[in-house]
């Protein structure tokens, strides 16, 4: 009985975490144009999307369909993460990258190079840590401060 309750609890938590700001979809939504339009309209309402013209709305619908296809194919293929229809589902990947990724020169700060030089810490070396090796990362952290970079320009990071 306890095992059943724990299983149900885990299942409901898993379902909850998948739907935080995401409009869900089912395989049935992909079976007809009418269902795709209904899903698009539901998604638009959830994210308060308003377009200036019917042409823009049609363009956004085409992008939405392409993104939904990518999301569905990825979810069928990959089991350790899940993609969904978030607020960016009407942006092409190029539009998303141009708007949200990359260096924004207007937001650069100052390095305070005029400050008096004072040595706070000495970093006397570095090492690359193998991918997906948390133990190596912990060992590196024990020796020196660490710097981490995540390459997040892949399409899956959009959803």
PDB file of C-alpha atoms in Angstrom:
ATOM      1  CA  UNK A   1       0.000   0.000   0.000  1.00  0.00           C
ATOM      2  CA  UNK A   2       2.792   2.418   0.938  1.00  0.00           C
ATOM      3  CA  UNK A   3       4.595   1.579  -2.299  1.00  0.00           C
ATOM      4  CA  UNK A   4       1.436   2.334  -4.281  1.00  0.00           C
ATOM      5  CA  UNK A   5       1.036   5.712  -2.546  1.00  0.00           C
ATOM      6  CA  UNK A   6       4.681   6.589  -3.179  1.00  0.00           C
ATOM      7  CA  UNK A   7       4.313   5.619  -6.835  1.00  0.00           C
ATOM      8  CA  UNK A   8       1.181   7.735  -7.220  1.00  0.00           C
ATOM      9  CA  UNK A   9       2.860  10.635  -5.431  1.00  0.00           C
ATOM     10  CA  UNK A  10       5.902  10.439  -7.723  1.00  0.00           C
ATOM     11  CA  UNK A  11       3.655  10.215 -10.783  1.00  0.00           C
ATOM     12  CA  UNK A  12       1.624  13.276  -9.783  1.00  0.00           C
ATOM     13  CA  UNK A  13       4.807  15.258  -9.005  1.00  0.00           C
ATOM     14  CA  UNK A  14       6.261  14.254 -12.382  1.00  0.00           C
ATOM     15  CA  UNK A  15       3.078  15.358 -14.140  1.00  0.00           C
ATOM     16  CA  UNK A  16       3.011  18.636 -12.177  1.00  0.00           C
ATOM     17  CA  UNK A  17       6.613  19.534 -12.988  1.00  0.00           C
ATOM     18  CA  UNK A  18       6.011  19.030 -16.688  1.00  0.00           C
ATOM     19  CA  UNK A  19       3.195  21.572 -16.824  1.00  0.00           C
ATOM     20  CA  UNK A  20       4.565  24.626 -14.994  1.00  0.00           C
ATOM     21  CA  UNK A  21       4.294  27.156 -17.844  1.00  0.00           C
ATOM     22  CA  UNK A  22       3.709  24.773 -20.668  1.00  0.00           C
ATOM     23  CA  UNK A  23       0.605  24.032 -22.680  1.00  0.00           C
ATOM     24  CA  UNK A  24       0.528  20.264 -22.974  1.00  0.00           C
ATOM     25  CA  UNK A  25      -0.346  18.369 -26.098  1.00  0.00           C
ATOM     26  CA  UNK A  26      -1.301  14.815 -26.912  1.00  0.00           C
ATOM     27  CA  UNK A  27      -0.560  12.678 -29.977  1.00  0.00           C
ATOM     28  CA  UNK A  28      -4.219  13.183 -30.908  1.00  0.00           C
ATOM     29  CA  UNK A  29      -3.542  16.938 -31.322  1.00  0.00           C
ATOM     30  CA  UNK A  30      -1.242  16.120 -34.233  1.00  0.00           C
ATOM     31  CA  UNK A  31      -3.823  14.160 -36.238  1.00  0.00           C
ATOM     32  CA  UNK A  32      -5.683  16.978 -37.975  1.00  0.00           C
ATOM     33  CA  UNK A  33      -5.389  20.620 -38.949  1.00  0.00           C
ATOM     34  CA  UNK A  34      -8.465  21.481 -36.847  1.00  0.00           C
ATOM     35  CA  UNK A  35      -6.838  20.017 -33.740  1.00  0.00           C
ATOM     36  CA  UNK A  36      -3.577  21.846 -34.461  1.00  0.00           C
ATOM     37  CA  UNK A  37      -5.466  25.130 -34.808  1.00  0.00           C
ATOM     38  CA  UNK A  38      -7.315  24.446 -31.550  1.00  0.00           C
ATOM     39  CA  UNK A  39      -4.011  23.700 -29.791  1.00  0.00           C
ATOM     40  CA  UNK A  40      -2.451  26.875 -31.235  1.00  0.00           C
ATOM     41  CA  UNK A  41      -5.404  28.979 -30.048  1.00  0.00           C
ATOM     42  CA  UNK A  42      -5.218  27.403 -26.582  1.00  0.00           C
ATOM     43  CA  UNK A  43      -1.483  28.108 -26.454  1.00  0.00           C
ATOM     44  CA  UNK A  44      -2.036  31.727 -27.635  1.00  0.00           C
ATOM     45  CA  UNK A  45      -4.620  32.294 -24.896  1.00  0.00           C
ATOM     46  CA  UNK A  46      -2.336  30.830 -22.212  1.00  0.00           C
ATOM     47  CA  UNK A  47       0.564  33.094 -23.237  1.00  0.00           C
ATOM     48  CA  UNK A  48      -1.445  36.212 -24.184  1.00  0.00           C
ATOM     49  CA  UNK A  49      -0.140  36.213 -27.756  1.00  0.00           C
ATOM     50  CA  UNK A  50      -1.692  38.833 -30.026  1.00  0.00           C
ATOM     51  CA  UNK A  51      -0.531  39.383 -33.593  1.00  0.00           C
ATOM     52  CA  UNK A  52      -0.794  42.599 -35.597  1.00  0.00           C
ATOM     53  CA  UNK A  53      -2.137  41.004 -38.777  1.00  0.00           C
ATOM     54  CA  UNK A  54      -3.610  37.794 -40.131  1.00  0.00           C
ATOM     55  CA  UNK A  55      -0.392  37.319 -42.138  1.00  0.00           C
ATOM     56  CA  UNK A  56       1.705  37.438 -38.968  1.00  0.00           C
ATOM     57  CA  UNK A  57      -0.698  35.027 -37.251  1.00  0.00           C
ATOM     58  CA  UNK A  58      -0.416  32.582 -40.164  1.00  0.00           C
ATOM     59  CA  UNK A  59       3.381  32.844 -40.101  1.00  0.00           C
ATOM     60  CA  UNK A  60       3.448  32.247 -36.332  1.00  0.00           C
ATOM     61  CA  UNK A  61       1.130  29.244 -36.771  1.00  0.00           C
ATOM     62  CA  UNK A  62       3.528  27.712 -39.321  1.00  0.00           C
ATOM     63  CA  UNK A  63       6.467  28.253 -36.947  1.00  0.00           C
ATOM     64  CA  UNK A  64       4.380  26.821 -34.085  1.00  0.00           C
ATOM     65  CA  UNK A  65       3.651  23.669 -36.137  1.00  0.00           C
ATOM     66  CA  UNK A  66       7.341  23.239 -36.973  1.00  0.00           C
ATOM     67  CA  UNK A  67       8.318  23.668 -33.319  1.00  0.00           C
ATOM     68  CA  UNK A  68       5.598  21.245 -32.200  1.00  0.00           C
ATOM     69  CA  UNK A  69       6.953  18.666 -34.651  1.00  0.00           C
ATOM     70  CA  UNK A  70      10.456  19.127 -33.191  1.00  0.00           C
ATOM     71  CA  UNK A  71       9.108  18.884 -29.633  1.00  0.00           C
ATOM     72  CA  UNK A  72       7.103  15.743 -30.378  1.00  0.00           C
ATOM     73  CA  UNK A  73       9.969  14.005 -32.204  1.00  0.00           C
ATOM     74  CA  UNK A  74      12.399  14.855 -29.393  1.00  0.00           C
ATOM     75  CA  UNK A  75      10.022  13.655 -26.672  1.00  0.00           C
ATOM     76  CA  UNK A  76       9.593  10.336 -28.504  1.00  0.00           C
ATOM     77  CA  UNK A  77      13.358   9.887 -28.879  1.00  0.00           C
ATOM     78  CA  UNK A  78      14.757  11.183 -25.558  1.00  0.00           C
ATOM     79  CA  UNK A  79      13.742   9.951 -22.116  1.00  0.00           C
ATOM     80  CA  UNK A  80      15.835  11.978 -19.665  1.00  0.00           C
ATOM     81  CA  UNK A  81      14.169  15.345 -20.338  1.00  0.00           C
ATOM     82  CA  UNK A  82      10.907  16.619 -21.770  1.00  0.00           C
ATOM     83  CA  UNK A  83      10.147  19.533 -24.094  1.00  0.00           C
ATOM     84  CA  UNK A  84       6.853  21.416 -24.172  1.00  0.00           C
ATOM     85  CA  UNK A  85       4.974  24.327 -25.687  1.00  0.00           C
ATOM     86  CA  UNK A  86       6.276  27.279 -23.691  1.00  0.00           C
ATOM     87  CA  UNK A  87       6.030  30.993 -24.464  1.00  0.00           C
ATOM     88  CA  UNK A  88       8.664  30.689 -27.228  1.00  0.00           C
ATOM     89  CA  UNK A  89       6.745  28.153 -29.352  1.00  0.00           C
ATOM     90  CA  UNK A  90       5.907  30.750 -32.027  1.00  0.00           C
ATOM     91  CA  UNK A  91       9.533  31.811 -32.568  1.00  0.00           C
ATOM     92  CA  UNK A  92      11.823  30.126 -35.051  1.00  0.00           C
ATOM     93  CA  UNK A  93      15.077  28.948 -33.545  1.00  0.00           C
ATOM     94  CA  UNK A  94      16.951  31.746 -35.335  1.00  0.00           C
ATOM     95  CA  UNK A  95      14.533  34.353 -33.944  1.00  0.00           C
ATOM     96  CA  UNK A  96      14.913  32.879 -30.463  1.00  0.00           C
ATOM     97  CA  UNK A  97      18.724  32.907 -30.645  1.00  0.00           C
ATOM     98  CA  UNK A  98      18.832  36.469 -31.995  1.00  0.00           C
ATOM     99  CA  UNK A  99      16.501  37.758 -29.301  1.00  0.00           C
ATOM    100  CA  UNK A 100      17.580  35.829 -26.202  1.00  0.00           C
ATOM    101  CA  UNK A 101      21.099  34.447 -26.676  1.00  0.00           C
ATOM    102  CA  UNK A 102      24.522  35.937 -27.143  1.00  0.00           C
ATOM    103  CA  UNK A 103      26.461  38.888 -25.877  1.00  0.00           C
ATOM    104  CA  UNK A 104      24.609  42.179 -25.604  1.00  0.00           C
ATOM    105  CA  UNK A 105      27.257  44.952 -25.922  1.00  0.00           C
ATOM    106  CA  UNK A 106      24.834  47.547 -24.549  1.00  0.00           C
ATOM    107  CA  UNK A 107      24.824  45.742 -21.202  1.00  0.00           C
ATOM    108  CA  UNK A 108      28.567  45.524 -20.640  1.00  0.00           C
ATOM    109  CA  UNK A 109      29.772  46.748 -17.265  1.00  0.00           C
ATOM    110  CA  UNK A 110      33.116  48.165 -16.262  1.00  0.00           C
ATOM    111  CA  UNK A 111      36.106  46.201 -15.074  1.00  0.00           C
ATOM    112  CA  UNK A 112      37.170  48.818 -12.558  1.00  0.00           C
ATOM    113  CA  UNK A 113      40.721  48.689 -13.916  1.00  0.00           C
ATOM    114  CA  UNK A 114      41.568  51.894 -12.023  1.00  0.00           C
ATOM    115  CA  UNK A 115      41.183  50.175  -8.650  1.00  0.00           C
ATOM    116  CA  UNK A 116      44.240  49.525  -6.599  1.00  0.00           C
ATOM    117  CA  UNK A 117      45.675  46.127  -7.405  1.00  0.00           C
ATOM    118  CA  UNK A 118      45.269  43.759  -4.526  1.00  0.00           C
ATOM    119  CA  UNK A 119      45.700  40.036  -4.625  1.00  0.00           C
ATOM    120  CA  UNK A 120      42.634  38.264  -3.303  1.00  0.00           C
ATOM    121  CA  UNK A 121      43.363  34.766  -4.519  1.00  0.00           C
ATOM    122  CA  UNK A 122      45.986  33.050  -6.583  1.00  0.00           C
ATOM    123  CA  UNK A 123      44.919  30.670  -9.295  1.00  0.00           C
ATOM    124  CA  UNK A 124      47.949  28.680 -10.254  1.00  0.00           C
ATOM    125  CA  UNK A 125      46.547  26.382 -12.884  1.00  0.00           C
ATOM    126  CA  UNK A 126      43.488  24.971 -14.519  1.00  0.00           C
ATOM    127  CA  UNK A 127      42.237  21.696 -15.860  1.00  0.00           C
ATOM    128  CA  UNK A 128      39.465  20.602 -18.145  1.00  0.00           C
ATOM    129  CA  UNK A 129      36.927  18.287 -16.596  1.00  0.00           C
ATOM    130  CA  UNK A 130      35.531  15.425 -18.687  1.00  0.00           C
ATOM    131  CA  UNK A 131      31.894  15.704 -19.747  1.00  0.00           C
ATOM    132  CA  UNK A 132      29.329  14.242 -17.339  1.00  0.00           C
ATOM    133  CA  UNK A 133      31.955  13.413 -14.698  1.00  0.00           C
ATOM    134  CA  UNK A 134      30.722  14.897 -11.434  1.00  0.00           C
ATOM    135  CA  UNK A 135      33.488  13.291  -9.379  1.00  0.00           C
ATOM    136  CA  UNK A 136      36.156  15.022 -11.495  1.00  0.00           C
ATOM    137  CA  UNK A 137      34.248  18.283 -11.106  1.00  0.00           C
ATOM    138  CA  UNK A 138      34.228  17.878  -7.308  1.00  0.00           C
ATOM    139  CA  UNK A 139      37.965  17.178  -7.310  1.00  0.00           C
ATOM    140  CA  UNK A 140      38.604  20.302  -9.398  1.00  0.00           C
ATOM    141  CA  UNK A 141      36.466  22.350  -7.013  1.00  0.00           C
ATOM    142  CA  UNK A 142      38.491  21.081  -4.056  1.00  0.00           C
ATOM    143  CA  UNK A 143      41.682  22.450  -5.645  1.00  0.00           C
ATOM    144  CA  UNK A 144      40.606  25.777  -7.157  1.00  0.00           C
ATOM    145  CA  UNK A 145      37.607  27.933  -7.920  1.00  0.00           C
ATOM    146  CA  UNK A 146      35.762  26.646 -10.953  1.00  0.00           C
ATOM    147  CA  UNK A 147      34.331  28.262 -14.035  1.00  0.00           C
ATOM    148  CA  UNK A 148      31.552  26.543 -15.945  1.00  0.00           C
ATOM    149  CA  UNK A 149      30.272  27.193 -19.440  1.00  0.00           C
ATOM    150  CA  UNK A 150      27.124  25.649 -20.848  1.00  0.00           C
ATOM    151  CA  UNK A 151      26.613  25.659 -24.593  1.00  0.00           C
ATOM    152  CA  UNK A 152      22.908  26.462 -24.700  1.00  0.00           C
ATOM    153  CA  UNK A 153      22.305  27.443 -28.298  1.00  0.00           C
ATOM    154  CA  UNK A 154      20.802  24.072 -29.223  1.00  0.00           C
ATOM    155  CA  UNK A 155      17.161  24.051 -30.269  1.00  0.00           C
ATOM    156  CA  UNK A 156      16.039  21.982 -27.266  1.00  0.00           C
ATOM    157  CA  UNK A 157      17.022  24.820 -24.901  1.00  0.00           C
ATOM    158  CA  UNK A 158      14.276  26.935 -26.499  1.00  0.00           C
ATOM    159  CA  UNK A 159      11.573  24.691 -25.040  1.00  0.00           C
TER     160      UNK A 159
END
